[in-house]
């Protein structure tokens, strides 16, 4: 079974500063990787995904992530955050053909002016 | 396209009762998955249905069950509710054809269940 570790539970950051959220997963087999964002009292919104190909993927709202197979990592970055980026962020992994997502515990990002 | 819809959005039940939650997937999506989200356990996979068949199941007791209809709408049922079943229940849909892009899951807003 997949295990997903999000290394930071809380990340405070000032507006317009960069942010990086770290994610590591356990499986060495072929996987799909996702980042989702959850705003208060809402469901999960897909930010970006890695399925195959280029290891640097770009998503919505200026986010990007880099897949590193040797380190089994999929870290999320944004060069300049806004107050509206305050939310909880989840890293998720799916084994090929498994039809389910395994999630990390989440990282709460709080952006301050 | 309309997104994933879940009804009701909020529910309050008492211990011992049963509850049914509903999920309507994105048009054309044939796979529906259910997840439970709690502060203590995080997001956990319950089960996944594709063309009315359960293809994958998480580690939950038999009190949790589901089904999918021919129009791909899905229901989840929890019988004999316990206090620990209080959670946000999220439904997600995808094409479900096992090829990455087609397995990308899109989530609904969730149903907040409170068990008293």
PDB file of C-alpha atoms in Angstrom:
ATOM      1  CA  UNK A   1       0.000   0.000   0.000  1.00  0.00           C
ATOM      2  CA  UNK A   2       1.105   3.496  -0.740  1.00  0.00           C
ATOM      3  CA  UNK A   3       2.340   5.761   2.039  1.00  0.00           C
ATOM      4  CA  UNK A   4       2.478   9.510   1.475  1.00  0.00           C
ATOM      5  CA  UNK A   5       4.382  11.854   3.763  1.00  0.00           C
ATOM      6  CA  UNK A   6       3.937  15.581   3.771  1.00  0.00           C
ATOM      7  CA  UNK A   7       6.881  16.815   5.740  1.00  0.00           C
ATOM      8  CA  UNK A   8       5.365  20.054   7.026  1.00  0.00           C
ATOM      9  CA  UNK A   9       2.000  20.231   8.732  1.00  0.00           C
ATOM     10  CA  UNK A  10       1.941  24.041   8.893  1.00  0.00           C
ATOM     11  CA  UNK A  11       3.710  26.590   6.712  1.00  0.00           C
ATOM     12  CA  UNK A  12       3.351  30.285   7.547  1.00  0.00           C
ATOM     13  CA  UNK A  13       4.528  32.595   4.784  1.00  0.00           C
ATOM     14  CA  UNK A  14       4.414  36.298   3.997  1.00  0.00           C
ATOM     15  CA  UNK A  15       2.562  37.603   0.977  1.00  0.00           C
ATOM     16  CA  UNK A  16       4.677  37.717  -2.211  1.00  0.00           C
ATOM     17  CA  UNK A  17       7.251  35.339  -0.703  1.00  0.00           C
ATOM     18  CA  UNK A  18       7.940  31.919  -2.283  1.00  0.00           C
ATOM     19  CA  UNK A  19       6.641  28.706  -0.760  1.00  0.00           C
ATOM     20  CA  UNK A  20       7.596  25.038  -1.107  1.00  0.00           C
ATOM     21  CA  UNK A  21       5.503  22.156   0.204  1.00  0.00           C
ATOM     22  CA  UNK A  22       7.281  18.828   0.436  1.00  0.00           C
ATOM     23  CA  UNK A  23       5.827  15.429  -0.386  1.00  0.00           C
ATOM     24  CA  UNK A  24       7.440  11.985  -0.390  1.00  0.00           C
ATOM     25  CA  UNK A  25       5.810   8.674  -1.259  1.00  0.00           C
ATOM     26  CA  UNK A  26       6.779   5.094  -0.575  1.00  0.00           C
ATOM     27  CA  UNK A  27       6.169   3.053  -3.698  1.00  0.00           C
ATOM     28  CA  UNK A  28       8.846   2.403  -6.280  1.00  0.00           C
ATOM     29  CA  UNK A  29       6.390   1.167  -8.895  1.00  0.00           C
ATOM     30  CA  UNK A  30       4.855   3.413 -11.511  1.00  0.00           C
ATOM     31  CA  UNK A  31       2.623   6.028  -9.985  1.00  0.00           C
ATOM     32  CA  UNK A  32       0.498   9.017 -10.772  1.00  0.00           C
ATOM     33  CA  UNK A  33       1.003  12.044  -8.515  1.00  0.00           C
ATOM     34  CA  UNK A  34      -1.363  14.866  -7.657  1.00  0.00           C
ATOM     35  CA  UNK A  35      -1.630  18.000  -5.580  1.00  0.00           C
ATOM     36  CA  UNK A  36      -5.042  19.133  -4.404  1.00  0.00           C
ATOM     37  CA  UNK A  37      -6.063  22.263  -2.482  1.00  0.00           C
ATOM     38  CA  UNK A  38      -8.919  22.519  -0.008  1.00  0.00           C
ATOM     39  CA  UNK A  39     -10.398  25.834   1.068  1.00  0.00           C
ATOM     40  CA  UNK A  40     -12.490  25.971   4.255  1.00  0.00           C
ATOM     41  CA  UNK A  41     -15.777  24.105   4.024  1.00  0.00           C
ATOM     42  CA  UNK A  42     -15.117  22.997   0.462  1.00  0.00           C
ATOM     43  CA  UNK A  43     -14.099  19.880  -1.410  1.00  0.00           C
ATOM     44  CA  UNK A  44     -10.732  19.246  -3.040  1.00  0.00           C
ATOM     45  CA  UNK A  45      -9.648  21.170  -6.121  1.00  0.00           C
ATOM     46  CA  UNK A  46      -7.010  19.714  -8.418  1.00  0.00           C
ATOM     47  CA  UNK A  47      -3.935  21.941  -8.631  1.00  0.00           C
ATOM     48  CA  UNK A  48      -1.732  19.822 -10.863  1.00  0.00           C
ATOM     49  CA  UNK A  49      -0.777  16.266 -11.725  1.00  0.00           C
ATOM     50  CA  UNK A  50       2.144  14.187 -12.938  1.00  0.00           C
ATOM     51  CA  UNK A  51       1.219  11.281 -15.173  1.00  0.00           C
ATOM     52  CA  UNK A  52       4.332  10.821 -17.316  1.00  0.00           C
ATOM     53  CA  UNK A  53       6.819  12.794 -19.397  1.00  0.00           C
ATOM     54  CA  UNK A  54       8.406  16.011 -18.210  1.00  0.00           C
ATOM     55  CA  UNK A  55       9.216  15.930 -14.517  1.00  0.00           C
ATOM     56  CA  UNK A  56       8.299  19.600 -14.072  1.00  0.00           C
ATOM     57  CA  UNK A  57       4.574  20.133 -14.190  1.00  0.00           C
ATOM     58  CA  UNK A  58       2.686  23.390 -14.084  1.00  0.00           C
ATOM     59  CA  UNK A  59      -0.752  23.816 -12.605  1.00  0.00           C
ATOM     60  CA  UNK A  60      -3.344  26.415 -11.877  1.00  0.00           C
ATOM     61  CA  UNK A  61      -2.815  29.640  -9.926  1.00  0.00           C
ATOM     62  CA  UNK A  62       0.931  29.748 -10.626  1.00  0.00           C
ATOM     63  CA  UNK A  63       1.813  26.492  -8.855  1.00  0.00           C
ATOM     64  CA  UNK A  64       4.328  23.991 -10.182  1.00  0.00           C
ATOM     65  CA  UNK A  65       5.767  20.718  -8.946  1.00  0.00           C
ATOM     66  CA  UNK A  66       8.770  18.573  -9.718  1.00  0.00           C
ATOM     67  CA  UNK A  67       8.699  14.782  -9.804  1.00  0.00           C
ATOM     68  CA  UNK A  68      11.909  13.104  -8.641  1.00  0.00           C
ATOM     69  CA  UNK A  69      11.736   9.350  -9.105  1.00  0.00           C
ATOM     70  CA  UNK A  70      15.030   8.532  -7.404  1.00  0.00           C
ATOM     71  CA  UNK A  71      14.005  10.430  -4.286  1.00  0.00           C
ATOM     72  CA  UNK A  72      10.314   9.437  -4.593  1.00  0.00           C
ATOM     73  CA  UNK A  73       9.343  13.071  -4.099  1.00  0.00           C
ATOM     74  CA  UNK A  74       6.846  15.467  -5.611  1.00  0.00           C
ATOM     75  CA  UNK A  75       7.376  18.903  -4.083  1.00  0.00           C
ATOM     76  CA  UNK A  76       5.018  21.792  -4.801  1.00  0.00           C
ATOM     77  CA  UNK A  77       6.253  25.361  -5.289  1.00  0.00           C
ATOM     78  CA  UNK A  78       4.936  28.827  -5.941  1.00  0.00           C
ATOM     79  CA  UNK A  79       7.334  31.744  -6.489  1.00  0.00           C
ATOM     80  CA  UNK A  80       5.057  34.416  -5.011  1.00  0.00           C
ATOM     81  CA  UNK A  81       2.024  33.685  -2.826  1.00  0.00           C
ATOM     82  CA  UNK A  82      -1.121  35.719  -2.289  1.00  0.00           C
ATOM     83  CA  UNK A  83      -3.442  35.964   0.674  1.00  0.00           C
ATOM     84  CA  UNK A  84      -5.933  33.896  -1.323  1.00  0.00           C
ATOM     85  CA  UNK A  85      -3.487  30.939  -1.304  1.00  0.00           C
ATOM     86  CA  UNK A  86      -4.284  30.383   2.375  1.00  0.00           C
ATOM     87  CA  UNK A  87      -5.671  26.836   2.389  1.00  0.00           C
ATOM     88  CA  UNK A  88      -4.814  23.216   3.096  1.00  0.00           C
ATOM     89  CA  UNK A  89      -2.792  21.370   0.473  1.00  0.00           C
ATOM     90  CA  UNK A  90      -2.812  17.612  -0.054  1.00  0.00           C
ATOM     91  CA  UNK A  91      -0.376  15.446  -1.945  1.00  0.00           C
ATOM     92  CA  UNK A  92      -1.900  12.261  -3.369  1.00  0.00           C
ATOM     93  CA  UNK A  93      -0.541   9.180  -5.105  1.00  0.00           C
ATOM     94  CA  UNK A  94      -2.167   6.493  -7.174  1.00  0.00           C
ATOM     95  CA  UNK A  95      -0.549   3.301  -8.431  1.00  0.00           C
ATOM     96  CA  UNK A  96      -1.185   2.642 -12.083  1.00  0.00           C
ATOM     97  CA  UNK A  97      -4.542   0.934 -12.491  1.00  0.00           C
ATOM     98  CA  UNK A  98      -5.316   1.036  -8.746  1.00  0.00           C
ATOM     99  CA  UNK A  99      -8.294   3.372  -9.022  1.00  0.00           C
ATOM    100  CA  UNK A 100      -7.736   4.948  -5.628  1.00  0.00           C
ATOM    101  CA  UNK A 101      -5.806   7.852  -4.166  1.00  0.00           C
ATOM    102  CA  UNK A 102      -3.625   7.681  -1.070  1.00  0.00           C
ATOM    103  CA  UNK A 103      -3.299  11.078   0.572  1.00  0.00           C
ATOM    104  CA  UNK A 104      -0.763  12.745   2.781  1.00  0.00           C
ATOM    105  CA  UNK A 105      -1.865  14.334   6.044  1.00  0.00           C
ATOM    106  CA  UNK A 106      -2.007  17.791   4.486  1.00  0.00           C
ATOM    107  CA  UNK A 107      -0.084  21.041   4.840  1.00  0.00           C
ATOM    108  CA  UNK A 108      -1.835  24.164   6.059  1.00  0.00           C
ATOM    109  CA  UNK A 109      -0.487  27.258   4.362  1.00  0.00           C
ATOM    110  CA  UNK A 110      -1.206  30.575   6.035  1.00  0.00           C
ATOM    111  CA  UNK A 111      -0.287  33.666   4.053  1.00  0.00           C
ATOM    112  CA  UNK A 112       0.159  36.873   6.037  1.00  0.00           C
ATOM    113  CA  UNK A 113       0.306  40.429   4.750  1.00  0.00           C
TER     114      UNK A 113
ATOM    115  CA  UNK B   1     -19.673  20.914 -17.718  1.00  0.00           C
ATOM    116  CA  UNK B   2     -21.242  20.740 -14.328  1.00  0.00           C
ATOM    117  CA  UNK B   3     -18.992  19.443 -11.586  1.00  0.00           C
ATOM    118  CA  UNK B   4     -19.508  16.646  -9.118  1.00  0.00           C
ATOM    119  CA  UNK B   5     -22.554  17.239  -6.952  1.00  0.00           C
ATOM    120  CA  UNK B   6     -23.267  15.742  -3.551  1.00  0.00           C
ATOM    121  CA  UNK B   7     -26.469  15.778  -1.562  1.00  0.00           C
ATOM    122  CA  UNK B   8     -27.221  16.624   1.108  1.00  0.00           C
ATOM    123  CA  UNK B   9     -24.446  19.024   2.077  1.00  0.00           C
ATOM    124  CA  UNK B  10     -25.074  18.670   5.797  1.00  0.00           C
ATOM    125  CA  UNK B  11     -26.623  15.926   7.899  1.00  0.00           C
ATOM    126  CA  UNK B  12     -27.169  15.427  11.592  1.00  0.00           C
ATOM    127  CA  UNK B  13     -27.980  11.934  12.829  1.00  0.00           C
ATOM    128  CA  UNK B  14     -27.969  10.109  16.142  1.00  0.00           C
ATOM    129  CA  UNK B  15     -26.076   6.970  17.080  1.00  0.00           C
ATOM    130  CA  UNK B  16     -27.620   3.789  15.776  1.00  0.00           C
ATOM    131  CA  UNK B  17     -29.359   5.416  12.829  1.00  0.00           C
ATOM    132  CA  UNK B  18     -28.439   4.830   9.220  1.00  0.00           C
ATOM    133  CA  UNK B  19     -27.699   7.390   6.521  1.00  0.00           C
ATOM    134  CA  UNK B  20     -27.549   7.516   2.728  1.00  0.00           C
ATOM    135  CA  UNK B  21     -25.417   9.999   0.846  1.00  0.00           C
ATOM    136  CA  UNK B  22     -25.715  10.702  -2.853  1.00  0.00           C
ATOM    137  CA  UNK B  23     -23.191  11.648  -5.519  1.00  0.00           C
ATOM    138  CA  UNK B  24     -23.726  12.660  -9.137  1.00  0.00           C
ATOM    139  CA  UNK B  25     -20.532  12.496 -11.223  1.00  0.00           C
ATOM    140  CA  UNK B  26     -19.393  14.763 -14.006  1.00  0.00           C
ATOM    141  CA  UNK B  27     -21.262  13.951 -17.195  1.00  0.00           C
ATOM    142  CA  UNK B  28     -19.511  11.124 -19.034  1.00  0.00           C
ATOM    143  CA  UNK B  29     -17.568   9.912 -15.994  1.00  0.00           C
ATOM    144  CA  UNK B  30     -18.189   6.273 -15.148  1.00  0.00           C
ATOM    145  CA  UNK B  31     -16.040   5.925 -12.049  1.00  0.00           C
ATOM    146  CA  UNK B  32     -17.115   7.197  -8.645  1.00  0.00           C
ATOM    147  CA  UNK B  33     -14.930   7.009  -5.544  1.00  0.00           C
ATOM    148  CA  UNK B  34     -15.773   7.815  -1.948  1.00  0.00           C
ATOM    149  CA  UNK B  35     -13.436   9.159   0.742  1.00  0.00           C
ATOM    150  CA  UNK B  36     -13.850   9.940   4.421  1.00  0.00           C
ATOM    151  CA  UNK B  37     -12.081  12.986   5.848  1.00  0.00           C
ATOM    152  CA  UNK B  38     -11.604  13.404   9.613  1.00  0.00           C
ATOM    153  CA  UNK B  39      -9.191  15.559  11.624  1.00  0.00           C
ATOM    154  CA  UNK B  40      -7.627  12.485  13.212  1.00  0.00           C
ATOM    155  CA  UNK B  41      -7.335  10.077  10.286  1.00  0.00           C
ATOM    156  CA  UNK B  42      -7.177  12.484   7.371  1.00  0.00           C
ATOM    157  CA  UNK B  43      -8.450  11.428   3.963  1.00  0.00           C
ATOM    158  CA  UNK B  44      -9.166   7.722   3.647  1.00  0.00           C
ATOM    159  CA  UNK B  45     -10.412   5.765   0.655  1.00  0.00           C
ATOM    160  CA  UNK B  46     -13.724   3.970   1.141  1.00  0.00           C
ATOM    161  CA  UNK B  47     -14.529   2.352  -2.219  1.00  0.00           C
ATOM    162  CA  UNK B  48     -14.662   2.878  -5.969  1.00  0.00           C
ATOM    163  CA  UNK B  49     -17.348   1.919  -8.458  1.00  0.00           C
ATOM    164  CA  UNK B  50     -17.175   1.636 -12.210  1.00  0.00           C
ATOM    165  CA  UNK B  51     -20.124   0.652 -14.386  1.00  0.00           C
ATOM    166  CA  UNK B  52     -22.107  -0.457 -11.338  1.00  0.00           C
ATOM    167  CA  UNK B  53     -19.308  -2.757 -10.085  1.00  0.00           C
ATOM    168  CA  UNK B  54     -17.124  -2.197  -7.045  1.00  0.00           C
ATOM    169  CA  UNK B  55     -13.510  -2.365  -8.258  1.00  0.00           C
ATOM    170  CA  UNK B  56     -11.639  -1.390  -5.136  1.00  0.00           C
ATOM    171  CA  UNK B  57     -12.400  -1.169  -1.445  1.00  0.00           C
ATOM    172  CA  UNK B  58     -10.664   0.456   1.491  1.00  0.00           C
ATOM    173  CA  UNK B  59     -10.282  -0.805   5.013  1.00  0.00           C
ATOM    174  CA  UNK B  60     -13.655   0.112   6.511  1.00  0.00           C
ATOM    175  CA  UNK B  61     -16.167  -2.088   8.362  1.00  0.00           C
ATOM    176  CA  UNK B  62     -19.109  -3.624   6.580  1.00  0.00           C
ATOM    177  CA  UNK B  63     -21.401  -0.910   7.964  1.00  0.00           C
ATOM    178  CA  UNK B  64     -20.124   1.198   5.089  1.00  0.00           C
ATOM    179  CA  UNK B  65     -21.561   0.180   1.743  1.00  0.00           C
ATOM    180  CA  UNK B  66     -22.195   1.713  -1.602  1.00  0.00           C
ATOM    181  CA  UNK B  67     -23.710   1.193  -4.968  1.00  0.00           C
ATOM    182  CA  UNK B  68     -23.728   2.721  -8.389  1.00  0.00           C
ATOM    183  CA  UNK B  69     -26.617   3.073 -10.785  1.00  0.00           C
ATOM    184  CA  UNK B  70     -26.723   2.705 -14.547  1.00  0.00           C
ATOM    185  CA  UNK B  71     -26.512   6.492 -14.962  1.00  0.00           C
ATOM    186  CA  UNK B  72     -23.253   6.424 -12.905  1.00  0.00           C
ATOM    187  CA  UNK B  73     -24.807   8.174  -9.909  1.00  0.00           C
ATOM    188  CA  UNK B  74     -23.657   6.618  -6.676  1.00  0.00           C
ATOM    189  CA  UNK B  75     -24.948   6.296  -3.151  1.00  0.00           C
ATOM    190  CA  UNK B  76     -23.088   5.516   0.027  1.00  0.00           C
ATOM    191  CA  UNK B  77     -24.832   4.034   3.042  1.00  0.00           C
ATOM    192  CA  UNK B  78     -23.662   3.862   6.625  1.00  0.00           C
ATOM    193  CA  UNK B  79     -25.684   1.705   8.987  1.00  0.00           C
ATOM    194  CA  UNK B  80     -25.697   1.715  12.782  1.00  0.00           C
ATOM    195  CA  UNK B  81     -23.972   5.065  13.021  1.00  0.00           C
ATOM    196  CA  UNK B  82     -21.247   5.606  15.610  1.00  0.00           C
ATOM    197  CA  UNK B  83     -19.890   8.878  16.965  1.00  0.00           C
ATOM    198  CA  UNK B  84     -16.644   8.222  15.108  1.00  0.00           C
ATOM    199  CA  UNK B  85     -18.458   8.283  11.773  1.00  0.00           C
ATOM    200  CA  UNK B  86     -18.752  12.068  12.034  1.00  0.00           C
ATOM    201  CA  UNK B  87     -16.753  13.293   9.075  1.00  0.00           C
ATOM    202  CA  UNK B  88     -16.738  15.024   5.730  1.00  0.00           C
ATOM    203  CA  UNK B  89     -17.586  12.445   3.063  1.00  0.00           C
ATOM    204  CA  UNK B  90     -16.156  13.298  -0.316  1.00  0.00           C
ATOM    205  CA  UNK B  91     -17.120  11.843  -3.633  1.00  0.00           C
ATOM    206  CA  UNK B  92     -14.877  11.999  -6.699  1.00  0.00           C
ATOM    207  CA  UNK B  93     -15.476  11.044 -10.297  1.00  0.00           C
ATOM    208  CA  UNK B  94     -13.245  10.141 -13.219  1.00  0.00           C
ATOM    209  CA  UNK B  95     -13.472   8.449 -16.598  1.00  0.00           C
ATOM    210  CA  UNK B  96     -11.988   5.438 -14.869  1.00  0.00           C
ATOM    211  CA  UNK B  97     -10.377   3.835 -17.889  1.00  0.00           C
ATOM    212  CA  UNK B  98      -7.011   3.206 -16.252  1.00  0.00           C
ATOM    213  CA  UNK B  99      -4.793   5.444 -18.335  1.00  0.00           C
ATOM    214  CA  UNK B 100      -3.665   8.282 -16.089  1.00  0.00           C
ATOM    215  CA  UNK B 101      -5.415  11.253 -17.621  1.00  0.00           C
ATOM    216  CA  UNK B 102      -8.629   9.290 -17.589  1.00  0.00           C
ATOM    217  CA  UNK B 103      -8.128   8.351 -13.943  1.00  0.00           C
ATOM    218  CA  UNK B 104      -7.761  11.906 -12.711  1.00  0.00           C
ATOM    219  CA  UNK B 105     -10.310  12.342  -9.950  1.00  0.00           C
ATOM    220  CA  UNK B 106     -12.451  15.449  -9.547  1.00  0.00           C
ATOM    221  CA  UNK B 107     -14.073  16.026  -6.200  1.00  0.00           C
ATOM    222  CA  UNK B 108     -17.451  17.252  -5.074  1.00  0.00           C
ATOM    223  CA  UNK B 109     -18.026  19.677  -2.185  1.00  0.00           C
ATOM    224  CA  UNK B 110     -18.664  16.891   0.306  1.00  0.00           C
ATOM    225  CA  UNK B 111     -21.377  15.960   2.772  1.00  0.00           C
ATOM    226  CA  UNK B 112     -20.713  16.943   6.376  1.00  0.00           C
ATOM    227  CA  UNK B 113     -22.143  14.212   8.624  1.00  0.00           C
ATOM    228  CA  UNK B 114     -22.476  14.837  12.337  1.00  0.00           C
ATOM    229  CA  UNK B 115     -23.415  11.929  14.584  1.00  0.00           C
ATOM    230  CA  UNK B 116     -24.764  12.862  18.018  1.00  0.00           C
TER     231      UNK B 116
END
